[in-house]
């Protein structure tokens, strides 16, 4: 059974960097017919797809326009996980963040990490 | 971006009755290379992540009760719960995976009448 375990802080100060990690068990981040995603959910924005990374002979990444200049998604094959870094956060980045597997619909979700941006 | 619009925003149905949720995409999500609709339905209960119910517009995930069914093609889709059970109270979302950015509908809150 595939499971995604998220880790990372729940409180980040404005202008700082949010870092989250998603550890994969029961599957491989290098699997060549899946993509690994970050999604967030807030009352104001609903469910918002942020980024994906996937391996097809080499690594690819895609980002939502709204976060492209501030976000990095990175696979870590040695630890079988992937991560999110979101720079220069503001209170508008307050949300529940989820990691998911897409194969191609989002069939596996992490437990969610509530993140608050506040001083 | 492909805008996904669900209707209604909320719905109250009696136990054992049919519930119908609609989803309209701003452009077709029928992919010509595989003739498949890149459309999924999710169920989200409070405090939980969304759960995939249906993909390819009409294919139920393993373990999903057969009272859940999906239909439609192109830009218009429907999720039907044939006989509402108490455990079906949740928010339901459609999502297109035609291509990034992946987009979700705003959600439909389903309650018991």
PDB file of C-alpha atoms in Angstrom:
ATOM      1  CA  UNK A   1       0.000   0.000   0.000  1.00  0.00           C
ATOM      2  CA  UNK A   2       1.408   3.349  -1.051  1.00  0.00           C
ATOM      3  CA  UNK A   3       1.643   5.968   1.671  1.00  0.00           C
ATOM      4  CA  UNK A   4       2.846   9.558   1.713  1.00  0.00           C
ATOM      5  CA  UNK A   5       4.094  10.996   4.995  1.00  0.00           C
ATOM      6  CA  UNK A   6       4.451  14.758   5.195  1.00  0.00           C
ATOM      7  CA  UNK A   7       6.745  16.645   7.532  1.00  0.00           C
ATOM      8  CA  UNK A   8       7.545  20.275   8.101  1.00  0.00           C
ATOM      9  CA  UNK A   9       6.695  23.265  10.285  1.00  0.00           C
ATOM     10  CA  UNK A  10       3.188  24.523  10.815  1.00  0.00           C
ATOM     11  CA  UNK A  11       4.159  28.130  11.438  1.00  0.00           C
ATOM     12  CA  UNK A  12       6.306  30.316   9.214  1.00  0.00           C
ATOM     13  CA  UNK A  13       7.060  34.018   9.556  1.00  0.00           C
ATOM     14  CA  UNK A  14       6.296  36.396   6.696  1.00  0.00           C
ATOM     15  CA  UNK A  15       9.132  36.774   4.147  1.00  0.00           C
ATOM     16  CA  UNK A  16      10.690  33.484   5.268  1.00  0.00           C
ATOM     17  CA  UNK A  17      10.847  30.146   3.420  1.00  0.00           C
ATOM     18  CA  UNK A  18       8.347  27.321   3.842  1.00  0.00           C
ATOM     19  CA  UNK A  19       9.917  23.872   3.500  1.00  0.00           C
ATOM     20  CA  UNK A  20       7.903  20.644   3.447  1.00  0.00           C
ATOM     21  CA  UNK A  21       8.922  17.068   2.734  1.00  0.00           C
ATOM     22  CA  UNK A  22       6.871  14.126   1.521  1.00  0.00           C
ATOM     23  CA  UNK A  23       8.298  10.660   2.208  1.00  0.00           C
ATOM     24  CA  UNK A  24       7.086   7.872  -0.066  1.00  0.00           C
ATOM     25  CA  UNK A  25       6.570   4.276   1.030  1.00  0.00           C
ATOM     26  CA  UNK A  26       5.361   1.464  -1.206  1.00  0.00           C
ATOM     27  CA  UNK A  27       6.352   3.226  -4.432  1.00  0.00           C
ATOM     28  CA  UNK A  28       9.325   4.999  -6.003  1.00  0.00           C
ATOM     29  CA  UNK A  29       9.721   8.694  -6.698  1.00  0.00           C
ATOM     30  CA  UNK A  30      11.536   7.614  -9.884  1.00  0.00           C
ATOM     31  CA  UNK A  31       8.564   5.591 -11.184  1.00  0.00           C
ATOM     32  CA  UNK A  32       8.203   6.432 -14.861  1.00  0.00           C
ATOM     33  CA  UNK A  33       4.401   6.542 -15.078  1.00  0.00           C
ATOM     34  CA  UNK A  34       3.498   8.780 -12.135  1.00  0.00           C
ATOM     35  CA  UNK A  35       4.015  12.382 -11.058  1.00  0.00           C
ATOM     36  CA  UNK A  36       4.492  13.768  -7.564  1.00  0.00           C
ATOM     37  CA  UNK A  37       2.595  16.904  -6.671  1.00  0.00           C
ATOM     38  CA  UNK A  38       2.059  19.600  -4.092  1.00  0.00           C
ATOM     39  CA  UNK A  39      -1.438  20.990  -3.641  1.00  0.00           C
ATOM     40  CA  UNK A  40      -2.793  23.437  -1.092  1.00  0.00           C
ATOM     41  CA  UNK A  41      -6.275  24.148   0.202  1.00  0.00           C
ATOM     42  CA  UNK A  42      -7.604  27.316   1.764  1.00  0.00           C
ATOM     43  CA  UNK A  43     -11.087  28.791   2.192  1.00  0.00           C
ATOM     44  CA  UNK A  44     -10.257  31.639  -0.187  1.00  0.00           C
ATOM     45  CA  UNK A  45      -8.545  29.639  -2.956  1.00  0.00           C
ATOM     46  CA  UNK A  46     -10.090  26.176  -2.605  1.00  0.00           C
ATOM     47  CA  UNK A  47      -7.915  23.309  -3.872  1.00  0.00           C
ATOM     48  CA  UNK A  48      -4.952  24.775  -5.736  1.00  0.00           C
ATOM     49  CA  UNK A  49      -2.378  22.698  -7.603  1.00  0.00           C
ATOM     50  CA  UNK A  50       1.103  24.121  -7.070  1.00  0.00           C
ATOM     51  CA  UNK A  51       3.750  21.940  -8.692  1.00  0.00           C
ATOM     52  CA  UNK A  52       4.729  18.487  -9.904  1.00  0.00           C
ATOM     53  CA  UNK A  53       7.919  16.575 -10.526  1.00  0.00           C
ATOM     54  CA  UNK A  54       8.284  13.383 -12.540  1.00  0.00           C
ATOM     55  CA  UNK A  55      10.892  11.125 -14.125  1.00  0.00           C
ATOM     56  CA  UNK A  56      10.812  10.150 -17.786  1.00  0.00           C
ATOM     57  CA  UNK A  57      14.437   9.239 -18.490  1.00  0.00           C
ATOM     58  CA  UNK A  58      15.256  12.557 -16.870  1.00  0.00           C
ATOM     59  CA  UNK A  59      13.608  14.783 -14.263  1.00  0.00           C
ATOM     60  CA  UNK A  60      10.964  17.341 -15.123  1.00  0.00           C
ATOM     61  CA  UNK A  61       9.093  19.900 -13.036  1.00  0.00           C
ATOM     62  CA  UNK A  62       6.063  22.097 -13.662  1.00  0.00           C
ATOM     63  CA  UNK A  63       4.731  24.961 -11.572  1.00  0.00           C
ATOM     64  CA  UNK A  64       1.574  26.988 -11.236  1.00  0.00           C
ATOM     65  CA  UNK A  65       2.086  30.499 -12.569  1.00  0.00           C
ATOM     66  CA  UNK A  66       0.980  31.946  -9.238  1.00  0.00           C
ATOM     67  CA  UNK A  67       3.987  30.469  -7.398  1.00  0.00           C
ATOM     68  CA  UNK A  68       6.499  29.753 -10.154  1.00  0.00           C
ATOM     69  CA  UNK A  69       8.914  32.534  -9.178  1.00  0.00           C
ATOM     70  CA  UNK A  70       8.934  31.487  -5.512  1.00  0.00           C
ATOM     71  CA  UNK A  71       8.625  27.701  -5.485  1.00  0.00           C
ATOM     72  CA  UNK A  72      10.979  24.775  -5.987  1.00  0.00           C
ATOM     73  CA  UNK A  73       9.974  21.111  -6.020  1.00  0.00           C
ATOM     74  CA  UNK A  74      12.809  18.624  -5.690  1.00  0.00           C
ATOM     75  CA  UNK A  75      12.941  14.838  -5.835  1.00  0.00           C
ATOM     76  CA  UNK A  76      15.383  13.019  -3.547  1.00  0.00           C
ATOM     77  CA  UNK A  77      15.996   9.536  -4.890  1.00  0.00           C
ATOM     78  CA  UNK A  78      18.360   8.570  -2.063  1.00  0.00           C
ATOM     79  CA  UNK A  79      15.560   9.040   0.486  1.00  0.00           C
ATOM     80  CA  UNK A  80      12.637   8.276  -1.854  1.00  0.00           C
ATOM     81  CA  UNK A  81      10.923  11.558  -1.134  1.00  0.00           C
ATOM     82  CA  UNK A  82      10.236  14.950  -2.627  1.00  0.00           C
ATOM     83  CA  UNK A  83      10.111  18.399  -1.167  1.00  0.00           C
ATOM     84  CA  UNK A  84       8.619  21.842  -1.538  1.00  0.00           C
ATOM     85  CA  UNK A  85      10.312  25.146  -0.891  1.00  0.00           C
ATOM     86  CA  UNK A  86       8.238  28.309  -1.067  1.00  0.00           C
ATOM     87  CA  UNK A  87      10.160  31.542  -0.633  1.00  0.00           C
ATOM     88  CA  UNK A  88       9.039  34.951   0.585  1.00  0.00           C
ATOM     89  CA  UNK A  89       5.810  33.695   2.114  1.00  0.00           C
ATOM     90  CA  UNK A  90       2.950  36.040   2.983  1.00  0.00           C
ATOM     91  CA  UNK A  91      -0.263  35.474   4.969  1.00  0.00           C
ATOM     92  CA  UNK A  92      -1.919  34.546   1.636  1.00  0.00           C
ATOM     93  CA  UNK A  93       0.181  31.358   1.663  1.00  0.00           C
ATOM     94  CA  UNK A  94      -1.640  30.176   4.791  1.00  0.00           C
ATOM     95  CA  UNK A  95      -3.289  26.881   3.841  1.00  0.00           C
ATOM     96  CA  UNK A  96      -3.296  23.122   4.314  1.00  0.00           C
ATOM     97  CA  UNK A  97      -0.573  21.700   2.085  1.00  0.00           C
ATOM     98  CA  UNK A  98      -0.870  18.203   0.614  1.00  0.00           C
ATOM     99  CA  UNK A  99       1.542  16.030  -1.324  1.00  0.00           C
ATOM    100  CA  UNK A 100       0.016  13.604  -3.807  1.00  0.00           C
ATOM    101  CA  UNK A 101       0.803  10.947  -6.349  1.00  0.00           C
ATOM    102  CA  UNK A 102      -0.808  11.420  -9.753  1.00  0.00           C
ATOM    103  CA  UNK A 103      -1.149   8.300 -11.894  1.00  0.00           C
ATOM    104  CA  UNK A 104      -2.594  10.292 -13.609  1.00  0.00           C
ATOM    105  CA  UNK A 105      -5.472  11.228 -11.279  1.00  0.00           C
ATOM    106  CA  UNK A 106      -4.422  11.991  -7.706  1.00  0.00           C
ATOM    107  CA  UNK A 107      -4.900   8.580  -6.173  1.00  0.00           C
ATOM    108  CA  UNK A 108      -2.683   8.887  -3.097  1.00  0.00           C
ATOM    109  CA  UNK A 109      -2.596  11.862  -0.733  1.00  0.00           C
ATOM    110  CA  UNK A 110      -0.492  12.783   2.253  1.00  0.00           C
ATOM    111  CA  UNK A 111      -2.173  13.562   5.528  1.00  0.00           C
ATOM    112  CA  UNK A 112      -1.932  17.321   5.028  1.00  0.00           C
ATOM    113  CA  UNK A 113       0.129  19.941   6.854  1.00  0.00           C
ATOM    114  CA  UNK A 114      -1.689  23.043   8.114  1.00  0.00           C
ATOM    115  CA  UNK A 115       0.652  25.993   7.566  1.00  0.00           C
ATOM    116  CA  UNK A 116       0.106  29.426   9.065  1.00  0.00           C
ATOM    117  CA  UNK A 117       2.112  32.428   7.930  1.00  0.00           C
ATOM    118  CA  UNK A 118       2.237  34.851  10.822  1.00  0.00           C
ATOM    119  CA  UNK A 119       4.718  36.850  12.830  1.00  0.00           C
TER     120      UNK A 119
ATOM    121  CA  UNK B   1      -6.037  27.567 -17.284  1.00  0.00           C
ATOM    122  CA  UNK B   2      -9.067  25.284 -17.550  1.00  0.00           C
ATOM    123  CA  UNK B   3     -11.788  26.609 -15.261  1.00  0.00           C
ATOM    124  CA  UNK B   4     -13.914  23.952 -13.574  1.00  0.00           C
ATOM    125  CA  UNK B   5     -17.382  24.993 -12.421  1.00  0.00           C
ATOM    126  CA  UNK B   6     -19.563  22.776 -10.259  1.00  0.00           C
ATOM    127  CA  UNK B   7     -23.273  23.014  -9.581  1.00  0.00           C
ATOM    128  CA  UNK B   8     -24.904  23.274  -7.183  1.00  0.00           C
ATOM    129  CA  UNK B   9     -22.648  24.670  -4.470  1.00  0.00           C
ATOM    130  CA  UNK B  10     -24.637  22.728  -1.887  1.00  0.00           C
ATOM    131  CA  UNK B  11     -27.209  19.976  -1.988  1.00  0.00           C
ATOM    132  CA  UNK B  12     -29.493  18.350   0.578  1.00  0.00           C
ATOM    133  CA  UNK B  13     -30.870  14.914  -0.255  1.00  0.00           C
ATOM    134  CA  UNK B  14     -32.912  12.432   1.755  1.00  0.00           C
ATOM    135  CA  UNK B  15     -31.364   9.121   2.744  1.00  0.00           C
ATOM    136  CA  UNK B  16     -31.881   6.546   0.020  1.00  0.00           C
ATOM    137  CA  UNK B  17     -32.538   9.186  -2.641  1.00  0.00           C
ATOM    138  CA  UNK B  18     -30.408  10.105  -5.644  1.00  0.00           C
ATOM    139  CA  UNK B  19     -27.832  12.890  -5.520  1.00  0.00           C
ATOM    140  CA  UNK B  20     -26.522  14.497  -8.693  1.00  0.00           C
ATOM    141  CA  UNK B  21     -23.565  16.881  -8.945  1.00  0.00           C
ATOM    142  CA  UNK B  22     -22.554  18.598 -12.168  1.00  0.00           C
ATOM    143  CA  UNK B  23     -19.178  19.785 -13.362  1.00  0.00           C
ATOM    144  CA  UNK B  24     -18.435  21.891 -16.416  1.00  0.00           C
ATOM    145  CA  UNK B  25     -14.968  22.526 -17.806  1.00  0.00           C
ATOM    146  CA  UNK B  26     -13.984  25.689 -19.653  1.00  0.00           C
ATOM    147  CA  UNK B  27     -12.595  23.619 -22.501  1.00  0.00           C
ATOM    148  CA  UNK B  28     -12.805  19.987 -23.505  1.00  0.00           C
ATOM    149  CA  UNK B  29     -10.799  17.551 -21.390  1.00  0.00           C
ATOM    150  CA  UNK B  30     -11.228  14.752 -23.924  1.00  0.00           C
ATOM    151  CA  UNK B  31      -7.702  13.836 -24.962  1.00  0.00           C
ATOM    152  CA  UNK B  32      -7.639  12.880 -28.636  1.00  0.00           C
ATOM    153  CA  UNK B  33      -4.603  10.582 -28.405  1.00  0.00           C
ATOM    154  CA  UNK B  34      -6.325   8.144 -26.047  1.00  0.00           C
ATOM    155  CA  UNK B  35      -9.986   9.188 -26.481  1.00  0.00           C
ATOM    156  CA  UNK B  36     -10.291   9.484 -22.716  1.00  0.00           C
ATOM    157  CA  UNK B  37     -11.746  12.250 -20.602  1.00  0.00           C
ATOM    158  CA  UNK B  38      -9.108  13.472 -18.146  1.00  0.00           C
ATOM    159  CA  UNK B  39     -11.615  14.146 -15.373  1.00  0.00           C
ATOM    160  CA  UNK B  40     -11.673  12.888 -11.786  1.00  0.00           C
ATOM    161  CA  UNK B  41     -14.086  13.118  -8.848  1.00  0.00           C
ATOM    162  CA  UNK B  42     -13.001  13.322  -5.216  1.00  0.00           C
ATOM    163  CA  UNK B  43     -14.775  13.090  -1.874  1.00  0.00           C
ATOM    164  CA  UNK B  44     -13.505  15.065   1.110  1.00  0.00           C
ATOM    165  CA  UNK B  45     -14.694  14.617   4.669  1.00  0.00           C
ATOM    166  CA  UNK B  46     -13.805  17.075   7.464  1.00  0.00           C
ATOM    167  CA  UNK B  47     -10.212  16.848   8.611  1.00  0.00           C
ATOM    168  CA  UNK B  48      -9.242  14.438   5.827  1.00  0.00           C
ATOM    169  CA  UNK B  49      -7.529  14.822   2.462  1.00  0.00           C
ATOM    170  CA  UNK B  50      -9.623  14.348  -0.657  1.00  0.00           C
ATOM    171  CA  UNK B  51     -10.203  10.747  -1.690  1.00  0.00           C
ATOM    172  CA  UNK B  52     -10.240   9.731  -5.351  1.00  0.00           C
ATOM    173  CA  UNK B  53     -13.603   8.187  -6.262  1.00  0.00           C
ATOM    174  CA  UNK B  54     -13.662   8.182 -10.067  1.00  0.00           C
ATOM    175  CA  UNK B  55     -11.121   8.780 -12.804  1.00  0.00           C
ATOM    176  CA  UNK B  56     -11.367   8.911 -16.590  1.00  0.00           C
ATOM    177  CA  UNK B  57     -14.790  10.482 -15.914  1.00  0.00           C
ATOM    178  CA  UNK B  58     -16.495   7.142 -15.264  1.00  0.00           C
ATOM    179  CA  UNK B  59     -14.048   4.559 -13.823  1.00  0.00           C
ATOM    180  CA  UNK B  60     -14.591   3.850 -10.134  1.00  0.00           C
ATOM    181  CA  UNK B  61     -11.523   3.384  -7.986  1.00  0.00           C
ATOM    182  CA  UNK B  62     -11.123   0.021  -6.299  1.00  0.00           C
ATOM    183  CA  UNK B  63     -13.234  -0.178  -3.159  1.00  0.00           C
ATOM    184  CA  UNK B  64     -15.582   2.668  -4.072  1.00  0.00           C
ATOM    185  CA  UNK B  65     -19.215   1.562  -3.654  1.00  0.00           C
ATOM    186  CA  UNK B  66     -21.109   1.057  -6.887  1.00  0.00           C
ATOM    187  CA  UNK B  67     -23.749   3.592  -5.847  1.00  0.00           C
ATOM    188  CA  UNK B  68     -21.185   6.176  -7.060  1.00  0.00           C
ATOM    189  CA  UNK B  69     -21.076   6.654 -10.818  1.00  0.00           C
ATOM    190  CA  UNK B  70     -19.608   9.195 -13.188  1.00  0.00           C
ATOM    191  CA  UNK B  71     -20.724  10.173 -16.656  1.00  0.00           C
ATOM    192  CA  UNK B  72     -20.212  12.793 -19.328  1.00  0.00           C
ATOM    193  CA  UNK B  73     -17.698  13.736 -21.971  1.00  0.00           C
ATOM    194  CA  UNK B  74     -15.948  16.762 -23.382  1.00  0.00           C
ATOM    195  CA  UNK B  75     -16.948  19.630 -21.123  1.00  0.00           C
ATOM    196  CA  UNK B  76     -19.960  18.367 -19.156  1.00  0.00           C
ATOM    197  CA  UNK B  77     -19.766  15.762 -16.424  1.00  0.00           C
ATOM    198  CA  UNK B  78     -21.952  14.338 -13.675  1.00  0.00           C
ATOM    199  CA  UNK B  79     -21.350  12.480 -10.427  1.00  0.00           C
ATOM    200  CA  UNK B  80     -24.351  10.482  -9.292  1.00  0.00           C
ATOM    201  CA  UNK B  81     -24.923   8.794  -5.957  1.00  0.00           C
ATOM    202  CA  UNK B  82     -27.805   6.439  -6.619  1.00  0.00           C
ATOM    203  CA  UNK B  83     -28.966   5.918  -3.035  1.00  0.00           C
ATOM    204  CA  UNK B  84     -27.559   8.347  -0.499  1.00  0.00           C
ATOM    205  CA  UNK B  85     -26.090   6.870   2.660  1.00  0.00           C
ATOM    206  CA  UNK B  86     -25.240   8.771   5.842  1.00  0.00           C
ATOM    207  CA  UNK B  87     -21.522   8.216   5.271  1.00  0.00           C
ATOM    208  CA  UNK B  88     -21.721  10.050   1.922  1.00  0.00           C
ATOM    209  CA  UNK B  89     -22.030  13.427   3.644  1.00  0.00           C
ATOM    210  CA  UNK B  90     -18.959  15.269   2.370  1.00  0.00           C
ATOM    211  CA  UNK B  91     -17.721  17.870  -0.089  1.00  0.00           C
ATOM    212  CA  UNK B  92     -17.243  16.603  -3.629  1.00  0.00           C
ATOM    213  CA  UNK B  93     -14.785  18.031  -6.148  1.00  0.00           C
ATOM    214  CA  UNK B  94     -14.175  17.499  -9.826  1.00  0.00           C
ATOM    215  CA  UNK B  95     -10.673  17.963 -11.232  1.00  0.00           C
ATOM    216  CA  UNK B  96      -9.200  17.992 -14.703  1.00  0.00           C
ATOM    217  CA  UNK B  97      -5.849  16.371 -15.387  1.00  0.00           C
ATOM    218  CA  UNK B  98      -5.794  17.207 -19.070  1.00  0.00           C
ATOM    219  CA  UNK B  99      -2.617  19.117 -18.451  1.00  0.00           C
ATOM    220  CA  UNK B 100      -0.963  21.371 -15.929  1.00  0.00           C
ATOM    221  CA  UNK B 101      -2.041  23.514 -14.302  1.00  0.00           C
ATOM    222  CA  UNK B 102      -4.411  20.929 -12.903  1.00  0.00           C
ATOM    223  CA  UNK B 103      -7.577  22.626 -11.702  1.00  0.00           C
ATOM    224  CA  UNK B 104     -10.403  21.747  -9.351  1.00  0.00           C
ATOM    225  CA  UNK B 105     -14.014  22.770  -9.119  1.00  0.00           C
ATOM    226  CA  UNK B 106     -15.068  24.894  -6.158  1.00  0.00           C
ATOM    227  CA  UNK B 107     -16.724  21.944  -4.435  1.00  0.00           C
ATOM    228  CA  UNK B 108     -20.291  20.809  -3.735  1.00  0.00           C
ATOM    229  CA  UNK B 109     -21.331  20.266  -0.137  1.00  0.00           C
ATOM    230  CA  UNK B 110     -23.671  17.296   0.191  1.00  0.00           C
ATOM    231  CA  UNK B 111     -25.893  17.037   3.259  1.00  0.00           C
ATOM    232  CA  UNK B 112     -28.779  14.919   4.475  1.00  0.00           C
ATOM    233  CA  UNK B 113     -32.267  16.445   4.169  1.00  0.00           C
TER     234      UNK B 113
END
